[in-house]
JSON list of C-alpha atoms in Angstrom, two decimals:
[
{"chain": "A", "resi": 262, "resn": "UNK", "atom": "CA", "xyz": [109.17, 109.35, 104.88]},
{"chain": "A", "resi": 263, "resn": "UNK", "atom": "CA", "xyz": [106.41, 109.53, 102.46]},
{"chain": "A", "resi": 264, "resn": "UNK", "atom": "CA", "xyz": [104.01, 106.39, 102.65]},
{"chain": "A", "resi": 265, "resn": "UNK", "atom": "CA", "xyz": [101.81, 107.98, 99.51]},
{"chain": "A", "resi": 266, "resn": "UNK", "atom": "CA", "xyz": [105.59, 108.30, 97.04]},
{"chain": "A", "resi": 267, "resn": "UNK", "atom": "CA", "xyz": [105.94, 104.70, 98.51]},
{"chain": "A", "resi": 268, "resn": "UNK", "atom": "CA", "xyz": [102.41, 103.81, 97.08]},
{"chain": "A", "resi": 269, "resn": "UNK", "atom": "CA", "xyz": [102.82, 105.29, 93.83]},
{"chain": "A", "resi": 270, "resn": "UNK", "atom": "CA", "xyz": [106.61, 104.47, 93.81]},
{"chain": "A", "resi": 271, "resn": "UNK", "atom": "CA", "xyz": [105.73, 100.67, 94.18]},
{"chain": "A", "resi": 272, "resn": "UNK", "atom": "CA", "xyz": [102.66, 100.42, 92.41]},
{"chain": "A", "resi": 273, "resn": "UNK", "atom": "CA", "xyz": [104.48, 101.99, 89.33]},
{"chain": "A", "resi": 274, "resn": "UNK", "atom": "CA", "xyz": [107.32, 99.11, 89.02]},
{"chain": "A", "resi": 275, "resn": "UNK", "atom": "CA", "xyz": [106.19, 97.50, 86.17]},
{"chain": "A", "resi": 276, "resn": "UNK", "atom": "CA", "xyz": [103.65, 99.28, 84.52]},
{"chain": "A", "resi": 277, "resn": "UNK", "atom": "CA", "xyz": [102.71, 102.61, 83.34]},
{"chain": "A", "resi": 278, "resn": "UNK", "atom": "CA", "xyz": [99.57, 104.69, 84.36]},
{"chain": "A", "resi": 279, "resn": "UNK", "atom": "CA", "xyz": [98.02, 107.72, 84.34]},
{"chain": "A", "resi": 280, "resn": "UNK", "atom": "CA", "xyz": [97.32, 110.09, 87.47]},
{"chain": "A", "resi": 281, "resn": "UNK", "atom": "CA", "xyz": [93.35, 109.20, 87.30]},
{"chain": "A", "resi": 282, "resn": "UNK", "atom": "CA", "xyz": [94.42, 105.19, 86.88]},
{"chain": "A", "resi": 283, "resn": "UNK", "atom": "CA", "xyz": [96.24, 105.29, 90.15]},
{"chain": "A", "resi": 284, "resn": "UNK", "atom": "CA", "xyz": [93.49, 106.72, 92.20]},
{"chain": "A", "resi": 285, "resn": "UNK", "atom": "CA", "xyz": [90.99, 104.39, 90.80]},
{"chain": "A", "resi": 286, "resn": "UNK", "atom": "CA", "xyz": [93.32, 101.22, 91.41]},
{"chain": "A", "resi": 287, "resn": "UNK", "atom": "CA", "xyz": [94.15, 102.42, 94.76]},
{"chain": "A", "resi": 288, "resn": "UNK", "atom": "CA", "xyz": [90.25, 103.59, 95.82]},
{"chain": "A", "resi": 289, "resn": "UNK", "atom": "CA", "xyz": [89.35, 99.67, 94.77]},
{"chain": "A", "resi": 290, "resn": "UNK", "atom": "CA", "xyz": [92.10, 98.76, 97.50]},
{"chain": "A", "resi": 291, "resn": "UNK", "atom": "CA", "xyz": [90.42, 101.04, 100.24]},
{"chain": "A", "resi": 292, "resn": "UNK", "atom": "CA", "xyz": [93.76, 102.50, 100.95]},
{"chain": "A", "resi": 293, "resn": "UNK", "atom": "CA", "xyz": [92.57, 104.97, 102.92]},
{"chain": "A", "resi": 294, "resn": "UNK", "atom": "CA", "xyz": [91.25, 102.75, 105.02]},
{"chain": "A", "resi": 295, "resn": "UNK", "atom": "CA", "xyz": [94.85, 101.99, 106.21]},
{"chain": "A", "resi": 296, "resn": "UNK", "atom": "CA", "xyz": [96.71, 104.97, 105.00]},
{"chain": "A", "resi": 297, "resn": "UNK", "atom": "CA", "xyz": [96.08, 108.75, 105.86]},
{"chain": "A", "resi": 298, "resn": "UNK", "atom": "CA", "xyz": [95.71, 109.25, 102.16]},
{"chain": "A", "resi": 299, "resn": "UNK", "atom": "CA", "xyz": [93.28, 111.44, 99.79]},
{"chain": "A", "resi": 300, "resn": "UNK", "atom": "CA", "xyz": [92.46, 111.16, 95.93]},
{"chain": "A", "resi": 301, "resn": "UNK", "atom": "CA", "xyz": [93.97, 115.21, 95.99]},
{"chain": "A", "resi": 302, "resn": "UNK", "atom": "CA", "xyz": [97.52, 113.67, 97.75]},
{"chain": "A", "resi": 303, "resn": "UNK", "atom": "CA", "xyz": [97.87, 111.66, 95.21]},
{"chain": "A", "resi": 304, "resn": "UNK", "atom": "CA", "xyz": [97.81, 113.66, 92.94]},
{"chain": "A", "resi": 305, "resn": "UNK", "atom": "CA", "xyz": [99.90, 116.05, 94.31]},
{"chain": "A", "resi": 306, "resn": "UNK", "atom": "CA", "xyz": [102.61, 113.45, 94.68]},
{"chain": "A", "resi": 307, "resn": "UNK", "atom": "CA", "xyz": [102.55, 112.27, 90.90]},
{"chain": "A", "resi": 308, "resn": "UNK", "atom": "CA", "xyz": [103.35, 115.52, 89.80]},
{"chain": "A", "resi": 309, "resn": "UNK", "atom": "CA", "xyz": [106.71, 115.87, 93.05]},
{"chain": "A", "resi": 310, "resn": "UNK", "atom": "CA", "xyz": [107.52, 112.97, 92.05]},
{"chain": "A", "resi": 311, "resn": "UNK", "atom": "CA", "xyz": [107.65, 113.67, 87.96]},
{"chain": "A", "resi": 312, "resn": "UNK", "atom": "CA", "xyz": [109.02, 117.31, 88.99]},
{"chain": "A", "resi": 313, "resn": "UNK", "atom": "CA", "xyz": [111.65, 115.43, 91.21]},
{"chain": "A", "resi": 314, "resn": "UNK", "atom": "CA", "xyz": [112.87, 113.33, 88.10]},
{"chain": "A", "resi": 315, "resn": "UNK", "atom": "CA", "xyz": [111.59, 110.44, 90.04]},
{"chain": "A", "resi": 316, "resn": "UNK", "atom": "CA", "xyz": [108.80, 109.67, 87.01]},
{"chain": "A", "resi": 317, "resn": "UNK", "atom": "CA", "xyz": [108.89, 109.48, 83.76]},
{"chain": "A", "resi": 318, "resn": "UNK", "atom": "CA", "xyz": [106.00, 110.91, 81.81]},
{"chain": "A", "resi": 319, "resn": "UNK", "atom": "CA", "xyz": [104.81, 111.06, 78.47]},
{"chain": "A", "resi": 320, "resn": "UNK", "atom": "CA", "xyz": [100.97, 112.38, 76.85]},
{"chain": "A", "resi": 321, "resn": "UNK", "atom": "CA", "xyz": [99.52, 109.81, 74.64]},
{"chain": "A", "resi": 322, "resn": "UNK", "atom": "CA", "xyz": [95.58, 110.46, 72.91]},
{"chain": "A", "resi": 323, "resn": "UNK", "atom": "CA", "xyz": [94.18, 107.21, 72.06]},
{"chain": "A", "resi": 324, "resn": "UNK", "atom": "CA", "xyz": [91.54, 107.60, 69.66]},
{"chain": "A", "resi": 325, "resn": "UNK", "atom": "CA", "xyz": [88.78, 109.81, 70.83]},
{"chain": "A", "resi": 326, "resn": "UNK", "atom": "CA", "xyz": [89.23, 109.89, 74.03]},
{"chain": "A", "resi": 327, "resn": "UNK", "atom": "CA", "xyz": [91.23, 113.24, 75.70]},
{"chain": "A", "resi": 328, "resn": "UNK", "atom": "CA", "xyz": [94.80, 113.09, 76.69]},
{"chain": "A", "resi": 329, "resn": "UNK", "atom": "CA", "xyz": [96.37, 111.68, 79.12]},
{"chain": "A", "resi": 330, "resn": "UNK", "atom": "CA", "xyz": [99.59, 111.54, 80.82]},
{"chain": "A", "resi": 331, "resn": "UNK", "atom": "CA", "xyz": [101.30, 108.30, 81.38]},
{"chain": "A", "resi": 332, "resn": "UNK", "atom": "CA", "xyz": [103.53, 108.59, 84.22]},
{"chain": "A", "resi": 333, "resn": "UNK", "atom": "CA", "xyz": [106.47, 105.44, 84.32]},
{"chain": "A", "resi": 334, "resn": "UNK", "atom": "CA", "xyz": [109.51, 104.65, 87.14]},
{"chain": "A", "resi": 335, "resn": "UNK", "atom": "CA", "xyz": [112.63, 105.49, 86.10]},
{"chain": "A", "resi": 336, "resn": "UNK", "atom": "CA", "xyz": [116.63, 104.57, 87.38]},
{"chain": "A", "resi": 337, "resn": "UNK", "atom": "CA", "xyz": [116.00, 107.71, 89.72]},
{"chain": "A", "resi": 338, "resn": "UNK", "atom": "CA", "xyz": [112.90, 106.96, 90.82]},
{"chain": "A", "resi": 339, "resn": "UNK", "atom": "CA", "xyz": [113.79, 103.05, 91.88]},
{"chain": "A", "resi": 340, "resn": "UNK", "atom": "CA", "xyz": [116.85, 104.50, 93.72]},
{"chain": "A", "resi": 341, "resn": "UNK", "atom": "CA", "xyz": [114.15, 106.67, 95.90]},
{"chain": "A", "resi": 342, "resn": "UNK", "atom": "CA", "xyz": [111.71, 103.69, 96.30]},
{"chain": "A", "resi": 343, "resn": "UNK", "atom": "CA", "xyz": [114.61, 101.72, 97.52]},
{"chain": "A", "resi": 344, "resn": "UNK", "atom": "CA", "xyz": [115.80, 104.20, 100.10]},
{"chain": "A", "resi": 345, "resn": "UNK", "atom": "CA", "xyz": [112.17, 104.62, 100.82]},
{"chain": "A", "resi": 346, "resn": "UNK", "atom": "CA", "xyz": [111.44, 100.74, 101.68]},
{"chain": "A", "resi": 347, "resn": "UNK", "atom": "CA", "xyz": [114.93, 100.35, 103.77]},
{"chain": "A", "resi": 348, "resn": "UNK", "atom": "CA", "xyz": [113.76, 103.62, 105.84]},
{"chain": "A", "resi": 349, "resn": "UNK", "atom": "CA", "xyz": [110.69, 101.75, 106.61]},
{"chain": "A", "resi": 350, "resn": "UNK", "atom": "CA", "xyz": [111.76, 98.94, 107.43]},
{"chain": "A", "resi": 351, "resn": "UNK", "atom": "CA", "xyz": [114.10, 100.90, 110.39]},
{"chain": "A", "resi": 352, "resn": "UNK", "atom": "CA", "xyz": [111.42, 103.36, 111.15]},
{"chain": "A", "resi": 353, "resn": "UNK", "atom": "CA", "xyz": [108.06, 101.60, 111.94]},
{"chain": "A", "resi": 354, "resn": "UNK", "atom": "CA", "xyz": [106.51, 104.68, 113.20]},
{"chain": "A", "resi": 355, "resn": "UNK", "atom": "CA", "xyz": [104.19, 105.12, 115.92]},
{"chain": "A", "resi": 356, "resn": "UNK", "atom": "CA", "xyz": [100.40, 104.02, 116.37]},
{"chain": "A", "resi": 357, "resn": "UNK", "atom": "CA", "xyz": [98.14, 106.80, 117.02]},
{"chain": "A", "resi": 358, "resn": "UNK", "atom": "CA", "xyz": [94.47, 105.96, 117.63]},
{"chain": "A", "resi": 359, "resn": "UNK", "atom": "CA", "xyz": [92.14, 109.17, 116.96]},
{"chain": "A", "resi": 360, "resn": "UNK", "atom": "CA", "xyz": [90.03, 107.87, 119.96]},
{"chain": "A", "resi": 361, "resn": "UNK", "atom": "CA", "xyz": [92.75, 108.42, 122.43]},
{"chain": "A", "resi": 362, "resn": "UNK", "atom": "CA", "xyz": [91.39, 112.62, 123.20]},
{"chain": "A", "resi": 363, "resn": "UNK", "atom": "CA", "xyz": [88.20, 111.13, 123.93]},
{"chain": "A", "resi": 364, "resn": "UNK", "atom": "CA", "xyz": [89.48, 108.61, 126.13]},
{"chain": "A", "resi": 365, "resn": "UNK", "atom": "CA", "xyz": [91.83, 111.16, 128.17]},
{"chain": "A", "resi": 366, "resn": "UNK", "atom": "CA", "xyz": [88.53, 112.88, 128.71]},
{"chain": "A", "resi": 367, "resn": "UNK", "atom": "CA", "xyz": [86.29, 110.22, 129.58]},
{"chain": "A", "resi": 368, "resn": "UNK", "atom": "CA", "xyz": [86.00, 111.10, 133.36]},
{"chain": "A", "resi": 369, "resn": "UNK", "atom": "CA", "xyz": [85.00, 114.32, 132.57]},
{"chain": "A", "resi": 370, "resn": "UNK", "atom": "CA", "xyz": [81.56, 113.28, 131.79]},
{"chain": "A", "resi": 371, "resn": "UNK", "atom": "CA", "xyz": [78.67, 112.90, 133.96]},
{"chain": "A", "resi": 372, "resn": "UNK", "atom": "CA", "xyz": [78.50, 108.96, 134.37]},
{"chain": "A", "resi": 373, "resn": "UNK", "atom": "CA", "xyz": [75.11, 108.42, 132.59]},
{"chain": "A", "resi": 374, "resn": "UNK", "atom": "CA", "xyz": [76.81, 110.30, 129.33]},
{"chain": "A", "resi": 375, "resn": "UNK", "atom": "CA", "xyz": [79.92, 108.83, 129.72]},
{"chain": "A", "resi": 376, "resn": "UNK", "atom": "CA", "xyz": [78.23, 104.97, 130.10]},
{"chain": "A", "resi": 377, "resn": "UNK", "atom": "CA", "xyz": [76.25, 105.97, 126.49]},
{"chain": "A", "resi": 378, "resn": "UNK", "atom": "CA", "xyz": [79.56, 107.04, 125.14]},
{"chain": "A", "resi": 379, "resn": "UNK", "atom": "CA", "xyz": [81.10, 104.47, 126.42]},
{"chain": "A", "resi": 380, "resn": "UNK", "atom": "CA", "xyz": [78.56, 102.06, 124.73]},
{"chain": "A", "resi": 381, "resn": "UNK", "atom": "CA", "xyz": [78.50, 103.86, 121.22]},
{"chain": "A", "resi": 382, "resn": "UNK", "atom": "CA", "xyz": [82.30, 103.58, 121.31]},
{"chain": "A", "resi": 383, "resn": "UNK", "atom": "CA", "xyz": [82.18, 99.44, 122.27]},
{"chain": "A", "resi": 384, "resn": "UNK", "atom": "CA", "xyz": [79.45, 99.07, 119.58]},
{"chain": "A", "resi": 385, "resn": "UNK", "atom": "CA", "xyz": [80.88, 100.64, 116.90]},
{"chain": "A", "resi": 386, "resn": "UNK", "atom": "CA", "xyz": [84.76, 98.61, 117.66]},
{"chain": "A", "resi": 387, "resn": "UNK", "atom": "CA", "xyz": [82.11, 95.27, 117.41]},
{"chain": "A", "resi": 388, "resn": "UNK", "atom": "CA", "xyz": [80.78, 97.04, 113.97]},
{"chain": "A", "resi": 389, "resn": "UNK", "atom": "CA", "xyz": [83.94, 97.37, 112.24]},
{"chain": "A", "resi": 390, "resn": "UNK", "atom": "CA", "xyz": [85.53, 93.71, 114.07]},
{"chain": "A", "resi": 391, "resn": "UNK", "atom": "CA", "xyz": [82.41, 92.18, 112.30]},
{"chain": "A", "resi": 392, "resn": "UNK", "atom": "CA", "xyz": [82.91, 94.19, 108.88]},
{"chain": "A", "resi": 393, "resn": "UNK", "atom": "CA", "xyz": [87.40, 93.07, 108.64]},
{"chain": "A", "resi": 394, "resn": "UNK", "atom": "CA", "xyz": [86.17, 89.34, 109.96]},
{"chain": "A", "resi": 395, "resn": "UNK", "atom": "CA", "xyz": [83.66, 88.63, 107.15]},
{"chain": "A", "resi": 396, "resn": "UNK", "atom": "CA", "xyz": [86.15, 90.38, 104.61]},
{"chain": "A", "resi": 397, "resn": "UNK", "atom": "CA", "xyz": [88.80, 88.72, 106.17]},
{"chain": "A", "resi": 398, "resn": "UNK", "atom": "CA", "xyz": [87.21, 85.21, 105.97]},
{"chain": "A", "resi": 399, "resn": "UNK", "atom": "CA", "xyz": [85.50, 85.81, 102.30]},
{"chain": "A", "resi": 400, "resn": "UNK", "atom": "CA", "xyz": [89.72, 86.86, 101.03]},
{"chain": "A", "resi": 401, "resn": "UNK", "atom": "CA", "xyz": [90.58, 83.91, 102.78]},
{"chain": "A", "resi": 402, "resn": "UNK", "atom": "CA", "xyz": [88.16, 81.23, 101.01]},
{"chain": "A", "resi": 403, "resn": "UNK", "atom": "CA", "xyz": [88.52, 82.85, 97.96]},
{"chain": "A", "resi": 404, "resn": "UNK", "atom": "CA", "xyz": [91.55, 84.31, 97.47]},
{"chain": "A", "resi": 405, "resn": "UNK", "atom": "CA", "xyz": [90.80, 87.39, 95.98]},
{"chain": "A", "resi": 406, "resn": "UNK", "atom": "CA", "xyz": [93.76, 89.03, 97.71]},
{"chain": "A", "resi": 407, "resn": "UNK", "atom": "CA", "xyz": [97.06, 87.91, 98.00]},
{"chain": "A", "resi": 408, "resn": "UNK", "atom": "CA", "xyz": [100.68, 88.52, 98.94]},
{"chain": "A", "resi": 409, "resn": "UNK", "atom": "CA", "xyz": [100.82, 91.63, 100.90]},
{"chain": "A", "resi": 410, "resn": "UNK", "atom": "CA", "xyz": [97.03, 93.28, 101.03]},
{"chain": "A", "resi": 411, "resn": "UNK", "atom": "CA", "xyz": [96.39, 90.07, 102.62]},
{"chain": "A", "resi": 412, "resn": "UNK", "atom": "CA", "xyz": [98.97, 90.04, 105.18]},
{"chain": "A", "resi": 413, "resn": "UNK", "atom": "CA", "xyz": [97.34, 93.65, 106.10]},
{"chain": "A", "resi": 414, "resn": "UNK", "atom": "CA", "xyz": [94.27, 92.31, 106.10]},
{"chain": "A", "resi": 415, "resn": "UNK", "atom": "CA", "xyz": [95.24, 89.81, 108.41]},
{"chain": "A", "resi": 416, "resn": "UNK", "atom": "CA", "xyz": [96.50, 92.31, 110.50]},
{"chain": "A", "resi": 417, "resn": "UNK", "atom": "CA", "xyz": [93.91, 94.53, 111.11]},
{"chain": "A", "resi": 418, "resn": "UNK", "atom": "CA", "xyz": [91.30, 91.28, 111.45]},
{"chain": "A", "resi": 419, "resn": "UNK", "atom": "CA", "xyz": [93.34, 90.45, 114.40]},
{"chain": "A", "resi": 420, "resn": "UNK", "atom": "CA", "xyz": [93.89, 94.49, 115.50]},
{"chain": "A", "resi": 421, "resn": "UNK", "atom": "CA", "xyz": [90.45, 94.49, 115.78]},
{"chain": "A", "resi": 422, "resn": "UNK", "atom": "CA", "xyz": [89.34, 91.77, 117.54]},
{"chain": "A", "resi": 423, "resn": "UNK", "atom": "CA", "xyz": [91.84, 92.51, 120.23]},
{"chain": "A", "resi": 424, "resn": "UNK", "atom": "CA", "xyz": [90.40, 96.27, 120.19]},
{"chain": "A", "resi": 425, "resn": "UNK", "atom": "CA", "xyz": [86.97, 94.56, 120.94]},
{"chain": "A", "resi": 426, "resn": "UNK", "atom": "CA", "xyz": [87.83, 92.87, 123.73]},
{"chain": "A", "resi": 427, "resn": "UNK", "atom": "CA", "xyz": [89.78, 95.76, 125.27]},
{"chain": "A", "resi": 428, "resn": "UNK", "atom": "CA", "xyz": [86.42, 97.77, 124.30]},
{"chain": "A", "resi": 429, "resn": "UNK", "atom": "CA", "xyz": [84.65, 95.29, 126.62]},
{"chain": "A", "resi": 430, "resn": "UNK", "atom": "CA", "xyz": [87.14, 95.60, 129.66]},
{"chain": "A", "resi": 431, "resn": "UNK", "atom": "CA", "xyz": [87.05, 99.53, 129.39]},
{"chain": "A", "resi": 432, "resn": "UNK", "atom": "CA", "xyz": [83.24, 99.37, 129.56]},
{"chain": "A", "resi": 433, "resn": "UNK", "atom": "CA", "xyz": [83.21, 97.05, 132.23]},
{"chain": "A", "resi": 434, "resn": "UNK", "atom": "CA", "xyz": [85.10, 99.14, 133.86]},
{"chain": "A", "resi": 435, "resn": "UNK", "atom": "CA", "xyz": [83.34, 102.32, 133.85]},
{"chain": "A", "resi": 436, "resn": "UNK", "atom": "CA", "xyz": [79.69, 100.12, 134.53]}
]
């Protein structure tokens, strides 16, 4: 399953964009903040996707400016975004933290080391709990962000805040 095709599959339903578009819409939503996802991948994926038959695409020069390519969701293409979103919804995946090799080796450090580790790690949870709060609680007032990049925003808000307190019990732990 392809979470990027799913990205550009769904972002592409009603409107047509060019490559460069879709990275800059999709860098303003900090996807890969949630999604293991680079500018290149994107890319990359357009052009499968097009190659696939999954795209429609068509080079338009609007004044001026260079060419672009337009790139559009076709029959084909909303068939594979379908199959895409019911495989999703059977397949949630699994949850992989990058933090879990450094906790398997944890108790090979000498305690002071491991206590400053230990410390950096609880800190920086705290940092990024405090950063998806005040986001969090701005989106909420104002309602910059709705439907389902708010959901996920909820999400990780309250991901985090039970990371920080299981941050705090591992410290406490090891202190």
């Amino acid at each position: 399953m392809s979470s990027i095709n799913l990205i550009i599959l769904g972002y592409l339903q009603n409107k047509e964009k060019s490559a460069y578009e879709m990275v800059k819409e999709f860098d303003s939503w900090n996807l890969s903040n949630w999604l293991k996802i680079s500018d290149p991948s994107i890319y990359k994926n357009i052009i499968k996707l097009c190659d696939n038959g999954y795209l429609n695409s068509r080079t338009v020069k609007e004044g001026e400016m260079p060419e672009k390519t337009l790139y559009s969701m076709n029959e084909k293409g909303n068939t594979y975004f379908n199959e895409l979103m019911e495989e999703s919804s059977k397949h949630i995946g699994k949850v992989y933290f990058e933090f879990n090799a450094f906790f398997n080796n944890i108790e090979h450090l000498p305690e002071e080391k491991r206590k400053e580790y230990l410390k950096n790690f609880k800190n920086k949870i705290e940092e990024r709990r405090a950063f998806v709060a005040s986001r969090y609680n701005h989106e909420k007032q104002h309602n910059e962000i709705t439907g389902s990049g708010f959901i996920l925003l909820e999400l990780y808000n309250e991901f985090y805040s039970v990371l920080q307190k299981w941050s705090e019990k591992v410290f406490d732990h090891y202190n």
